[in-house]
Short mmCIF file of C-alpha atoms in Angstrom, two decimals:
data_model
loop_
_atom_site.label_atom_id
_atom_site.label_comp_id
_atom_site.label_asym_id
_atom_site.label_seq_id
_atom_site.Cartn_x
_atom_site.Cartn_y
_atom_site.Cartn_z
CA MET A 1 -2.93 -26.48 -12.12
CA LEU A 2 -5.59 -28.12 -9.96
CA PRO A 3 -7.51 -31.18 -11.20
CA ALA A 4 -10.70 -30.26 -13.02
CA ASP A 5 -12.78 -32.63 -10.90
CA MET A 6 -11.58 -31.21 -7.55
CA PRO A 7 -14.45 -29.91 -5.38
CA VAL A 8 -14.78 -26.16 -5.74
CA LEU A 9 -14.54 -25.38 -2.02
CA LEU A 10 -11.36 -27.45 -1.66
CA ALA A 11 -9.86 -25.78 -4.74
CA LEU A 12 -10.65 -22.32 -3.38
CA LEU A 13 -9.10 -23.25 -0.04
CA ILE A 14 -5.91 -24.47 -1.70
CA VAL A 15 -5.47 -21.45 -3.96
CA SER A 16 -6.21 -19.12 -1.03
CA VAL A 17 -3.51 -20.75 1.09
CA VAL A 18 -1.00 -20.71 -1.77
CA THR A 19 -1.71 -17.09 -2.67
CA SER A 20 -1.52 -16.04 0.98
CA ALA A 21 1.88 -17.70 1.17
CA PHE A 22 3.03 -15.70 -1.85
CA VAL A 23 1.77 -12.48 -0.24
CA ALA A 24 3.70 -13.37 2.93
CA ILE A 25 6.86 -14.03 0.91
CA ARG A 26 6.40 -10.69 -0.87
CA TYR A 27 6.01 -8.96 2.49
CA PHE A 28 9.13 -10.51 4.00
CA ALA A 29 11.14 -9.91 0.82
CA ALA A 30 10.17 -6.23 0.45
CA SER A 31 10.13 -5.23 4.11
CA GLY A 32 13.22 -7.30 4.84
CA LEU A 33 15.13 -5.74 1.95
CA PHE A 34 14.30 -2.17 2.96
CA ALA A 35 14.94 -2.92 6.65
CA TRP A 36 18.38 -4.21 5.63
CA ILE A 37 18.98 -1.08 3.53
CA THR A 38 17.85 1.09 6.44
CA ASP A 39 20.32 -0.64 8.74
CA ARG A 40 23.11 0.40 6.40
CA VAL A 41 21.92 3.82 5.30
CA ARG A 42 20.49 4.91 8.68
CA PRO A 43 22.28 2.69 11.22
CA GLY A 44 20.55 2.63 14.59
CA LEU A 45 17.27 4.07 13.30
CA TYR A 46 15.35 0.99 14.48
CA ALA A 47 17.37 0.54 17.67
CA GLY A 48 15.24 -0.43 20.65
CA ARG A 49 12.19 -1.28 18.54
CA ARG A 50 12.46 -5.06 18.51
CA MET A 51 9.12 -5.56 20.31
CA GLN A 52 7.39 -3.11 17.99
CA ILE A 53 8.75 -4.88 14.91
CA ARG A 54 7.68 -8.28 16.26
CA ALA A 55 4.14 -6.96 16.71
CA GLU A 56 4.20 -5.49 13.20
CA ILE A 57 5.22 -8.84 11.74
CA ARG A 58 2.48 -10.69 13.67
CA TRP A 59 -0.26 -8.34 12.46
CA SER A 60 1.18 -8.39 8.94
CA LEU A 61 1.07 -12.20 8.77
CA ILE A 62 -2.64 -12.06 9.58
CA ALA A 63 -3.04 -9.42 6.89
CA THR A 64 -1.28 -11.60 4.29
CA ALA A 65 -3.98 -14.25 4.69
CA ILE A 66 -6.75 -11.66 4.37
CA TYR A 67 -5.20 -10.15 1.25
CA GLY A 68 -4.19 -13.49 -0.21
CA ALA A 69 -7.49 -15.37 0.08
CA PRO A 70 -9.62 -13.17 -2.24
CA ALA A 71 -6.70 -12.85 -4.65
CA GLY A 72 -6.46 -16.63 -4.87
CA MET A 73 -10.18 -16.97 -5.44
CA VAL A 74 -10.08 -14.38 -8.21
CA PHE A 75 -7.16 -16.15 -9.86
CA TRP A 76 -9.05 -19.45 -9.71
CA SER A 77 -12.20 -17.92 -11.20
CA TRP A 78 -10.15 -16.39 -14.02
CA ASN A 79 -8.28 -19.60 -14.74
CA HIS A 80 -11.23 -21.97 -14.52
CA LEU A 81 -14.33 -19.90 -15.25
CA GLY A 82 -13.10 -16.91 -17.22
CA TRP A 83 -15.17 -14.55 -15.09
CA THR A 84 -12.66 -11.71 -14.74
CA ARG A 85 -11.38 -9.11 -17.17
CA LEU A 86 -7.79 -10.26 -16.74
CA TYR A 87 -6.07 -11.07 -20.03
CA THR A 88 -2.70 -12.36 -21.22
CA ASP A 89 -2.86 -11.62 -24.96
CA TRP A 90 -0.75 -8.49 -25.57
CA THR A 91 -2.83 -7.70 -28.66
CA ALA A 92 -6.23 -7.95 -26.97
CA TYR A 93 -6.20 -4.18 -26.36
CA PRO A 94 -4.13 -1.34 -27.87
CA LEU A 95 -0.64 -1.04 -26.41
CA TRP A 96 -1.43 2.44 -25.06
CA TYR A 97 -4.01 0.83 -22.80
CA LEU A 98 -1.32 -1.04 -20.84
CA PRO A 99 -0.01 2.01 -18.91
CA VAL A 100 -3.50 3.53 -18.83
CA SER A 101 -4.89 0.47 -17.06
CA VAL A 102 -2.11 0.69 -14.47
CA LEU A 103 -2.93 4.35 -13.85
CA VAL A 104 -6.67 3.59 -13.58
CA TYR A 105 -6.01 0.95 -10.94
CA LEU A 106 -3.62 3.19 -9.00
CA LEU A 107 -6.05 6.12 -9.07
CA ALA A 108 -8.90 3.88 -7.93
CA GLN A 109 -6.75 2.48 -5.11
CA ASP A 110 -5.71 5.96 -4.09
CA THR A 111 -9.30 7.22 -4.01
CA TRP A 112 -10.59 4.20 -2.08
CA PHE A 113 -7.71 4.43 0.37
CA TYR A 114 -8.10 8.16 0.99
CA TRP A 115 -11.78 7.97 1.92
CA THR A 116 -11.66 4.72 3.88
CA HIS A 117 -8.47 5.82 5.64
CA ARG A 118 -9.96 9.19 6.54
CA ALA A 119 -13.09 7.47 7.84
CA MET A 120 -10.97 5.20 10.02
CA HIS A 121 -9.66 8.28 11.80
CA SER A 122 -13.08 9.00 13.28
CA PRO A 123 -12.81 8.18 17.01
CA GLY A 124 -14.99 5.06 17.01
CA LEU A 125 -13.47 3.44 13.91
CA PHE A 126 -9.96 4.43 14.91
CA ARG A 127 -10.13 2.46 18.16
CA VAL A 128 -11.62 -0.59 16.45
CA MET A 129 -9.82 -0.66 13.10
CA HIS A 130 -6.87 1.65 12.77
CA LYS A 131 -5.14 1.94 16.13
CA VAL A 132 -3.06 -1.18 15.41
CA HIS A 133 -1.37 0.55 12.49
CA HIS A 134 -0.64 3.69 14.50
CA ASP A 135 0.75 1.71 17.41
CA SER A 136 3.94 1.75 15.32
CA ARG A 137 5.43 5.01 16.57
CA PRO A 138 7.37 5.84 14.51
CA PRO A 139 6.74 3.33 11.70
CA THR A 140 9.40 1.03 10.27
CA ALA A 141 9.92 -0.91 7.06
CA TRP A 142 7.86 -3.70 8.69
CA THR A 143 4.81 -1.47 9.30
CA ALA A 144 3.35 -1.37 5.78
CA MET A 145 0.98 -4.34 6.31
CA SER A 146 0.57 -4.04 10.08
CA PHE A 147 -3.22 -3.76 10.14
CA HIS A 148 -6.11 -4.91 12.28
CA PRO A 149 -7.98 -7.66 10.38
CA ILE A 150 -10.98 -5.40 9.77
CA GLU A 151 -8.74 -2.76 8.20
CA SER A 152 -7.09 -5.47 6.12
CA LEU A 153 -10.51 -6.48 4.79
CA SER A 154 -11.23 -2.90 3.72
CA GLY A 155 -7.98 -2.81 1.75
CA ALA A 156 -8.16 -6.32 0.32
CA VAL A 157 -11.46 -6.06 -1.56
CA LEU A 158 -10.86 -3.34 -4.13
CA ILE A 159 -8.52 -4.93 -6.67
CA PRO A 160 -10.29 -8.34 -6.60
CA LEU A 161 -13.51 -6.48 -7.42
CA MET A 162 -11.92 -4.26 -10.07
CA VAL A 163 -10.59 -7.18 -12.11
CA PHE A 164 -14.20 -8.22 -12.77
CA VAL A 165 -14.94 -4.80 -14.27
CA VAL A 166 -11.78 -3.09 -15.59
CA PRO A 167 -9.66 -5.04 -18.11
CA ILE A 168 -5.99 -5.36 -17.21
CA HIS A 169 -3.15 -7.47 -18.56
CA LEU A 170 -1.80 -9.93 -16.00
CA ALA A 171 1.67 -8.35 -16.28
CA MET A 172 0.22 -4.86 -15.67
CA LEU A 173 -1.58 -6.17 -12.61
CA GLY A 174 1.84 -7.31 -11.45
CA VAL A 175 3.09 -3.74 -11.95
CA VAL A 176 0.21 -2.40 -9.82
CA LEU A 177 1.01 -4.85 -7.03
CA ALA A 178 4.73 -4.03 -7.26
CA VAL A 179 4.03 -0.29 -6.95
CA ALA A 180 1.72 -0.95 -3.99
CA THR A 181 4.38 -3.04 -2.28
CA VAL A 182 7.31 -0.68 -2.82
CA MET A 183 5.35 2.48 -1.99
CA GLY A 184 3.81 0.86 1.07
CA VAL A 185 7.19 -0.09 2.50
CA THR A 186 9.22 2.98 1.52
CA ASN A 187 6.56 5.39 2.80
CA HIS A 188 6.78 3.82 6.27
CA MET A 189 10.46 3.09 6.75
CA GLY A 190 11.29 6.31 8.59
CA TRP A 191 13.60 8.04 6.13
CA GLU A 192 13.28 9.53 2.67
CA ALA A 193 14.56 7.25 -0.08
CA PHE A 194 13.80 9.69 -2.88
CA PRO A 195 16.24 12.54 -3.64
CA ARG A 196 15.28 16.00 -2.37
CA ARG A 197 15.22 17.27 -5.96
CA ILE A 198 12.29 14.91 -6.59
CA VAL A 199 10.50 15.37 -3.24
CA HIS A 200 10.55 19.18 -3.65
CA SER A 201 9.94 19.23 -7.40
CA PRO A 202 6.60 20.05 -9.07
CA LEU A 203 6.12 16.29 -9.48
CA GLY A 204 6.86 15.73 -5.81
CA ARG A 205 4.07 18.12 -4.89
CA TRP A 206 1.61 15.54 -6.20
CA LEU A 207 3.29 12.29 -5.15
CA ILE A 208 3.33 10.77 -1.69
CA THR A 209 6.71 9.74 -0.36
CA ALA A 210 7.96 8.95 3.14
CA SER A 211 8.36 12.63 4.03
CA HIS A 212 4.65 13.22 3.36
CA HIS A 213 3.27 10.06 4.95
CA GLU A 214 5.45 10.42 8.04
CA LYS A 215 3.55 13.65 8.75
CA HIS A 216 0.38 11.57 8.94
CA HIS A 217 1.93 9.30 11.56
CA GLU A 218 3.02 12.36 13.53
CA GLU A 219 -0.27 14.29 13.49
CA TYR A 220 -2.93 11.70 12.49
CA ARG A 221 -5.49 14.20 11.13
CA CYS A 222 -3.80 14.97 7.81
CA ASN A 223 -2.08 13.43 4.75
CA PHE A 224 -4.48 10.51 4.25
CA GLY A 225 -3.52 9.60 0.66
CA LEU A 226 -1.81 6.48 -0.64
CA TYR A 227 0.07 7.37 -3.84
CA PHE A 228 -1.02 10.86 -4.82
CA ARG A 229 -1.68 14.10 -2.93
CA PHE A 230 -4.70 15.01 -5.09
CA TRP A 231 -7.44 14.22 -2.57
CA ASP A 232 -5.50 15.73 0.32
CA ARG A 233 -5.08 18.95 -1.63
CA VAL A 234 -8.70 19.06 -2.83
CA CYS A 235 -10.08 18.31 0.65
CA GLY A 236 -7.70 20.58 2.57
CA THR A 237 -6.03 17.76 4.51
CA ASP A 238 -2.54 18.17 3.06
CA ARG A 239 -0.19 19.45 5.77
CA GLY A 240 3.08 19.19 3.90
CA LEU A 241 6.13 17.20 4.94
CA SER A 242 7.51 15.79 8.17
CA ARG A 243 9.71 18.14 10.20
CA ARG A 244 11.27 15.20 12.00
CA MET A 245 12.32 13.58 8.74
CA LEU A 246 13.57 16.59 6.82
CA GLY A 247 14.43 18.96 9.67
CA GLU A 248 13.93 22.73 9.55
CA SER A 249 17.68 23.22 9.29
CA ALA A 250 17.95 21.02 6.21
CA GLY A 251 16.75 23.73 3.88
CA ASP A 252 14.12 26.39 3.33
CA PRO A 253 11.33 25.94 5.92
CA ALA A 254 8.88 26.49 3.05
CA GLU A 255 9.94 23.06 1.78
CA LEU A 256 8.16 21.54 4.77
CA ARG A 257 4.89 22.95 3.51
CA ALA A 258 5.48 21.84 -0.09
#
């Protein structure tokens, strides 16, 4: 808790630095864990990619500051000014609203990501904003936050803005951030962590996993979604699953189009 008489600009600077540090710790913990798992489950998958991974970590550390600063400012405004719709009282809203609020935030993130991500694949924006992310060929567990600063800004603004409009319990916001972290890392780590019975199930036809997102890194002009395949299916940009990851010999070739 910061002193009440601390100058506002100094307080915002401190909370921004602290929150950015937490985002960096989250990045290293999540990406490091899944990189360690990859080394054991798919030994040698990241062999020869030391320079790529170093670059991914450098860009990601810049991104942690860009994501952390607005989050810290929002937290300060909630704690000191009560401006946001964040709440901690479990009885403030009906219990059914807890999972609904998580879904609302995830759907909003997914929609924002699809359209901004698709826009960044236009030639001009790609060179300026998005090429950094696609320089990871193929991506690794360290790629999830490897963004150019301008792209980081586009991704960092949505949730800080939403908390001023859409009520959400602080714990449920933690769930949203946990989902974003785990999905971001697992969808880039170069192998499919989810069982085939899920990936090729009716549910899997609407969820994005590594097999689906890897196709985007292979072909660029498809599979733009974040969590769900809804917008890709509606807009005709869904091109199924990665051949490299699943392999045509691994099962029915129709699975690759699922």
